[in-house]
Amino acid sequence: MLKGKGISGRECSASIELLNMNASGICWFPSEKEPKDFKVIYENRTTVLVHSSGKKITGVEHLSAAALNFSNCEFAVYADELPLLDGSAKIWANELNNLANSSKKITFFNSKNIEIKMGNRYLKFIAGSELEIQYTINRFGHEFTAHAKIPDDLEKVLSARTFIFEQELPSANLSEDLKGCGILLPHDELRFENEPAYHKILDLLGDISVYSNALPLGKFIVYNGGHELHHTATGALIAGQGS
């Protein structure tokens, strides 16, 4: 069981168990008769799953990204909010590896090209034979850009911590107890160059894989993206699967 502060600021915990060695992904609502009958929403800076029964799980994107390496394992999670831990997905990946200890492999699927714009933010996906992501954040006079190939750079992506800009704190309604669960920009030291942009790649991978534990083959170019943009793109990518 992993414990810590959730994005709400309260203490929370999550228990994970290995369900099946012939399936993949996270079973988010294992106690429900139809565990996959849920929808995805964006709420309070994070991804939230809402089951048809009314049950919710908050902050799932880091765990779903960590599960990508385990295409032959299905895990069950028991929680209503996941702890942020250090703000990365690396601790989740270590926990899954302790449970499964299986060879690492990612599942991919083919999809059609898409382009989505929301104001000055955009996401473009060009179908291809490998997965490459270019992600840029340009806010409050600070720019971070990351380039990643998956699976080659997945370990680095999983190690990147969540962040918030100092200018966002007054409206973010975040608890003071969240110090140590991520990065306060521009003050905190980064683990490596452009870490915030790598974390946005982590969020993108986690949001895409919530449903299927698989990723599309192609190149993403994202500018000032976020969970809302990711979820819109995910619906389009799934609809274009096999194209």
Short mmCIF file of C-alpha atoms in Angstrom, two decimals:
data_model
loop_
_atom_site.label_atom_id
_atom_site.label_comp_id
_atom_site.label_asym_id
_atom_site.label_seq_id
_atom_site.Cartn_x
_atom_site.Cartn_y
_atom_site.Cartn_z
CA MET A 1 0.00 0.00 0.00
CA LEU A 2 1.30 3.45 -0.95
CA LYS A 3 0.31 6.45 1.16
CA GLY A 4 0.71 10.21 0.81
CA LYS A 5 -1.01 13.48 0.02
CA GLY A 6 -3.44 13.56 -2.87
CA ILE A 7 -3.97 16.66 -5.02
CA SER A 8 -6.86 17.52 -2.69
CA GLY A 9 -4.30 17.89 0.11
CA ARG A 10 -5.77 15.07 2.19
CA GLU A 11 -4.02 11.88 3.23
CA CYS A 12 -4.90 9.01 0.91
CA SER A 13 -3.67 5.54 0.03
CA ALA A 14 -3.83 3.01 -2.77
CA SER A 15 -3.55 -0.77 -2.70
CA ILE A 16 -2.54 -2.56 -5.90
CA GLU A 17 -2.66 -6.26 -6.69
CA LEU A 18 -1.79 -8.37 -9.71
CA LEU A 19 -5.01 -9.76 -11.17
CA ASN A 20 -4.10 -11.48 -14.40
CA MET A 21 -0.99 -12.42 -16.38
CA ASN A 22 -3.01 -12.76 -19.60
CA ALA A 23 -4.51 -9.27 -19.76
CA SER A 24 -3.18 -5.72 -19.43
CA GLY A 25 -3.77 -2.36 -17.85
CA ILE A 26 -5.36 -1.19 -14.63
CA CYS A 27 -8.74 -2.45 -13.45
CA TRP A 28 -9.86 0.80 -11.84
CA PHE A 29 -13.11 -0.43 -10.28
CA PRO A 30 -12.47 -4.12 -9.49
CA SER A 31 -15.33 -4.43 -6.99
CA GLU A 32 -17.95 -3.34 -9.54
CA LYS A 33 -19.93 -5.75 -11.74
CA GLU A 34 -18.95 -3.73 -14.84
CA PRO A 35 -15.52 -2.36 -13.90
CA LYS A 36 -14.96 -0.70 -17.30
CA ASP A 37 -18.22 1.24 -17.24
CA PHE A 38 -16.66 4.61 -16.42
CA LYS A 39 -16.04 7.97 -18.02
CA VAL A 40 -13.03 10.26 -17.85
CA ILE A 41 -13.27 13.87 -16.76
CA TYR A 42 -10.81 16.69 -16.03
CA GLU A 43 -11.21 18.16 -12.56
CA ASN A 44 -8.98 20.25 -10.28
CA ARG A 45 -5.84 19.92 -12.46
CA THR A 46 -6.00 16.13 -12.74
CA THR A 47 -7.71 13.19 -14.46
CA VAL A 48 -10.69 11.70 -12.67
CA LEU A 49 -12.56 8.48 -13.46
CA VAL A 50 -16.29 8.36 -12.70
CA HIS A 51 -17.95 4.94 -12.64
CA SER A 52 -21.62 4.49 -13.53
CA SER A 53 -22.19 3.58 -9.87
CA GLY A 54 -21.09 7.07 -8.86
CA LYS A 55 -17.71 6.01 -7.47
CA LYS A 56 -14.73 8.19 -8.42
CA ILE A 57 -10.96 7.82 -8.55
CA THR A 58 -8.91 11.02 -8.65
CA GLY A 59 -5.40 11.45 -10.05
CA VAL A 60 -5.01 8.29 -12.16
CA GLU A 61 -2.70 9.44 -14.97
CA HIS A 62 0.65 8.68 -13.33
CA LEU A 63 -0.34 5.12 -12.47
CA SER A 64 -1.76 4.39 -15.92
CA ALA A 65 1.49 5.62 -17.51
CA ALA A 66 3.53 3.42 -15.17
CA ALA A 67 1.49 0.39 -16.26
CA LEU A 68 2.44 0.84 -19.92
CA ASN A 69 5.56 -1.30 -19.48
CA PHE A 70 3.41 -4.28 -18.42
CA SER A 71 1.41 -5.20 -21.51
CA ASN A 72 0.91 -8.77 -20.25
CA CYS A 73 -0.26 -7.85 -16.73
CA GLU A 74 -3.57 -6.60 -15.37
CA PHE A 75 -3.52 -4.87 -12.01
CA ALA A 76 -6.37 -3.88 -9.69
CA VAL A 77 -6.23 -0.64 -7.74
CA TYR A 78 -8.27 0.06 -4.62
CA ALA A 79 -8.48 3.80 -3.94
CA ASP A 80 -10.68 6.85 -4.35
CA GLU A 81 -7.75 9.24 -4.72
CA LEU A 82 -4.17 8.36 -5.58
CA PRO A 83 -1.32 9.95 -3.61
CA LEU A 84 0.98 12.25 -5.55
CA LEU A 85 4.05 10.78 -3.80
CA ASP A 86 7.02 12.73 -5.23
CA GLY A 87 4.94 13.91 -8.19
CA SER A 88 6.40 11.42 -10.66
CA ALA A 89 5.28 7.99 -11.91
CA LYS A 90 8.57 6.29 -11.01
CA ILE A 91 7.38 5.08 -7.60
CA TRP A 92 4.26 3.57 -9.17
CA ALA A 93 6.42 1.81 -11.78
CA ASN A 94 8.61 0.35 -9.03
CA GLU A 95 5.54 -0.89 -7.16
CA LEU A 96 4.14 -2.61 -10.26
CA ASN A 97 7.52 -4.16 -10.99
CA ASN A 98 7.64 -5.57 -7.45
CA LEU A 99 4.26 -7.20 -8.05
CA ALA A 100 4.81 -8.50 -11.56
CA ASN A 101 8.56 -8.68 -12.20
CA SER A 102 7.82 -9.35 -15.86
CA SER A 103 9.68 -8.46 -19.04
CA LYS A 104 8.84 -4.92 -20.12
CA LYS A 105 6.97 -4.37 -23.33
CA ILE A 106 4.56 -1.68 -24.59
CA THR A 107 1.55 -2.32 -26.81
CA PHE A 108 0.94 0.04 -29.74
CA PHE A 109 -1.93 0.62 -32.16
CA ASN A 110 -2.35 2.43 -35.48
CA SER A 111 -4.59 5.48 -35.73
CA LYS A 112 -5.41 8.33 -38.09
CA ASN A 113 -3.88 11.82 -38.15
CA ILE A 114 -5.56 14.39 -35.90
CA GLU A 115 -5.16 18.08 -35.08
CA ILE A 116 -6.93 19.81 -32.20
CA LYS A 117 -6.76 23.47 -31.19
CA MET A 118 -8.04 25.13 -28.03
CA GLY A 119 -7.22 28.83 -28.08
CA ASN A 120 -3.44 29.14 -28.19
CA ARG A 121 -3.01 25.46 -27.30
CA TYR A 122 -2.82 22.67 -29.83
CA LEU A 123 -2.07 18.98 -30.32
CA LYS A 124 -1.14 17.42 -33.63
CA PHE A 125 -0.68 13.71 -34.28
CA ILE A 126 0.86 12.34 -37.49
CA ALA A 127 0.60 8.57 -37.91
CA GLY A 128 3.91 6.76 -38.32
CA SER A 129 5.88 3.61 -37.53
CA GLU A 130 7.19 4.65 -34.08
CA LEU A 131 6.06 6.87 -31.22
CA GLU A 132 7.75 10.25 -30.88
CA ILE A 133 6.55 13.20 -28.79
CA GLN A 134 7.55 16.85 -28.90
CA TYR A 135 5.97 18.84 -26.08
CA THR A 136 6.40 22.56 -25.40
CA ILE A 137 5.25 24.63 -22.42
CA ASN A 138 5.50 28.39 -22.81
CA ARG A 139 3.99 30.25 -19.87
CA PHE A 140 4.79 33.21 -17.62
CA GLY A 141 7.96 33.93 -19.58
CA HIS A 142 9.35 30.41 -19.18
CA GLU A 143 9.65 27.85 -21.97
CA PHE A 144 10.39 24.14 -21.67
CA THR A 145 10.54 21.71 -24.59
CA ALA A 146 11.01 17.95 -24.43
CA HIS A 147 11.54 15.39 -27.16
CA ALA A 148 10.94 11.74 -26.31
CA LYS A 149 10.83 8.46 -28.15
CA ILE A 150 8.83 5.66 -26.60
CA PRO A 151 9.89 3.16 -25.31
CA ASP A 152 13.51 4.46 -25.40
CA ASP A 153 12.88 7.48 -23.16
CA LEU A 154 10.05 6.11 -21.04
CA GLU A 155 12.15 5.76 -17.87
CA LYS A 156 13.11 9.44 -18.04
CA VAL A 157 9.49 10.43 -18.64
CA LEU A 158 8.31 8.38 -15.66
CA SER A 159 10.86 10.19 -13.44
CA ALA A 160 9.60 13.70 -14.28
CA ARG A 161 7.62 15.39 -11.50
CA THR A 162 4.42 17.37 -11.69
CA PHE A 163 4.71 21.15 -11.36
CA ILE A 164 2.90 24.41 -10.84
CA PHE A 165 3.94 27.98 -11.60
CA GLU A 166 4.06 30.40 -8.70
CA GLN A 167 1.59 32.67 -10.54
CA GLU A 168 -1.00 29.87 -10.54
CA LEU A 169 -1.01 29.26 -6.78
CA PRO A 170 -3.65 31.87 -5.81
CA SER A 171 -6.30 30.31 -8.08
CA ALA A 172 -5.22 26.67 -7.85
CA ASN A 173 -6.80 26.01 -4.45
CA LEU A 174 -3.98 23.66 -3.50
CA SER A 175 -3.08 22.70 0.03
CA GLU A 176 0.17 23.89 1.62
CA ASP A 177 0.70 20.23 2.54
CA LEU A 178 1.57 19.45 -1.09
CA LYS A 179 5.11 20.77 -0.77
CA GLY A 180 7.46 17.98 -1.80
CA CYS A 181 4.88 16.41 -4.12
CA GLY A 182 6.18 18.22 -7.19
CA ILE A 183 7.95 21.35 -8.42
CA LEU A 184 7.18 25.01 -7.76
CA LEU A 185 8.34 27.02 -10.77
CA PRO A 186 10.58 28.91 -11.18
CA HIS A 187 12.09 28.32 -7.72
CA ASP A 188 12.65 24.58 -7.25
CA GLU A 189 15.64 22.79 -8.75
CA LEU A 190 14.89 20.45 -11.63
CA ARG A 191 16.09 16.83 -11.73
CA PHE A 192 17.09 17.29 -15.36
CA GLU A 193 16.74 19.87 -18.13
CA ASN A 194 13.16 20.53 -19.28
CA GLU A 195 11.70 18.26 -16.59
CA PRO A 196 8.29 20.05 -16.65
CA ALA A 197 7.86 19.33 -20.37
CA TYR A 198 8.79 15.69 -19.81
CA HIS A 199 6.13 15.55 -17.11
CA LYS A 200 3.55 16.79 -19.61
CA ILE A 201 4.58 13.88 -21.84
CA LEU A 202 3.97 11.63 -18.83
CA ASP A 203 0.48 13.11 -18.40
CA LEU A 204 -0.23 12.64 -22.12
CA LEU A 205 0.81 8.97 -22.04
CA GLY A 206 -1.18 8.38 -18.87
CA ASP A 207 -4.32 10.02 -20.21
CA ILE A 208 -4.20 8.11 -23.50
CA SER A 209 -3.68 4.74 -21.81
CA VAL A 210 -6.40 4.98 -19.13
CA TYR A 211 -8.80 2.99 -21.33
CA SER A 212 -6.60 0.61 -23.27
CA ASN A 213 -3.07 0.37 -21.84
CA ALA A 214 -1.81 0.98 -25.38
CA LEU A 215 -0.33 3.91 -27.32
CA PRO A 216 -0.70 5.11 -30.92
CA LEU A 217 2.19 4.92 -33.38
CA GLY A 218 3.16 8.30 -34.77
CA LYS A 219 4.46 11.74 -33.82
CA PHE A 220 2.79 14.12 -31.38
CA ILE A 221 3.52 17.83 -31.49
CA VAL A 222 1.93 19.56 -28.50
CA TYR A 223 2.01 23.21 -27.43
CA ASN A 224 0.74 24.26 -23.99
CA GLY A 225 -1.35 21.12 -23.74
CA GLY A 226 -3.14 19.78 -20.70
CA HIS A 227 -5.51 17.05 -19.55
CA GLU A 228 -8.54 18.50 -21.34
CA LEU A 229 -6.67 18.57 -24.65
CA HIS A 230 -5.26 15.08 -24.00
CA HIS A 231 -8.71 13.60 -23.38
CA THR A 232 -10.17 15.18 -26.51
CA ALA A 233 -7.28 13.74 -28.51
CA THR A 234 -7.66 10.33 -26.91
CA GLY A 235 -11.27 10.07 -28.08
CA ALA A 236 -10.21 10.95 -31.63
CA LEU A 237 -7.29 8.50 -31.59
CA ILE A 238 -9.43 5.63 -30.33
CA ALA A 239 -12.10 6.42 -32.91
CA GLY A 240 -9.40 6.31 -35.62
CA GLN A 241 -7.81 3.12 -34.35
CA GLY A 242 -6.89 0.74 -37.15
CA SER A 243 -6.83 3.53 -39.75
#
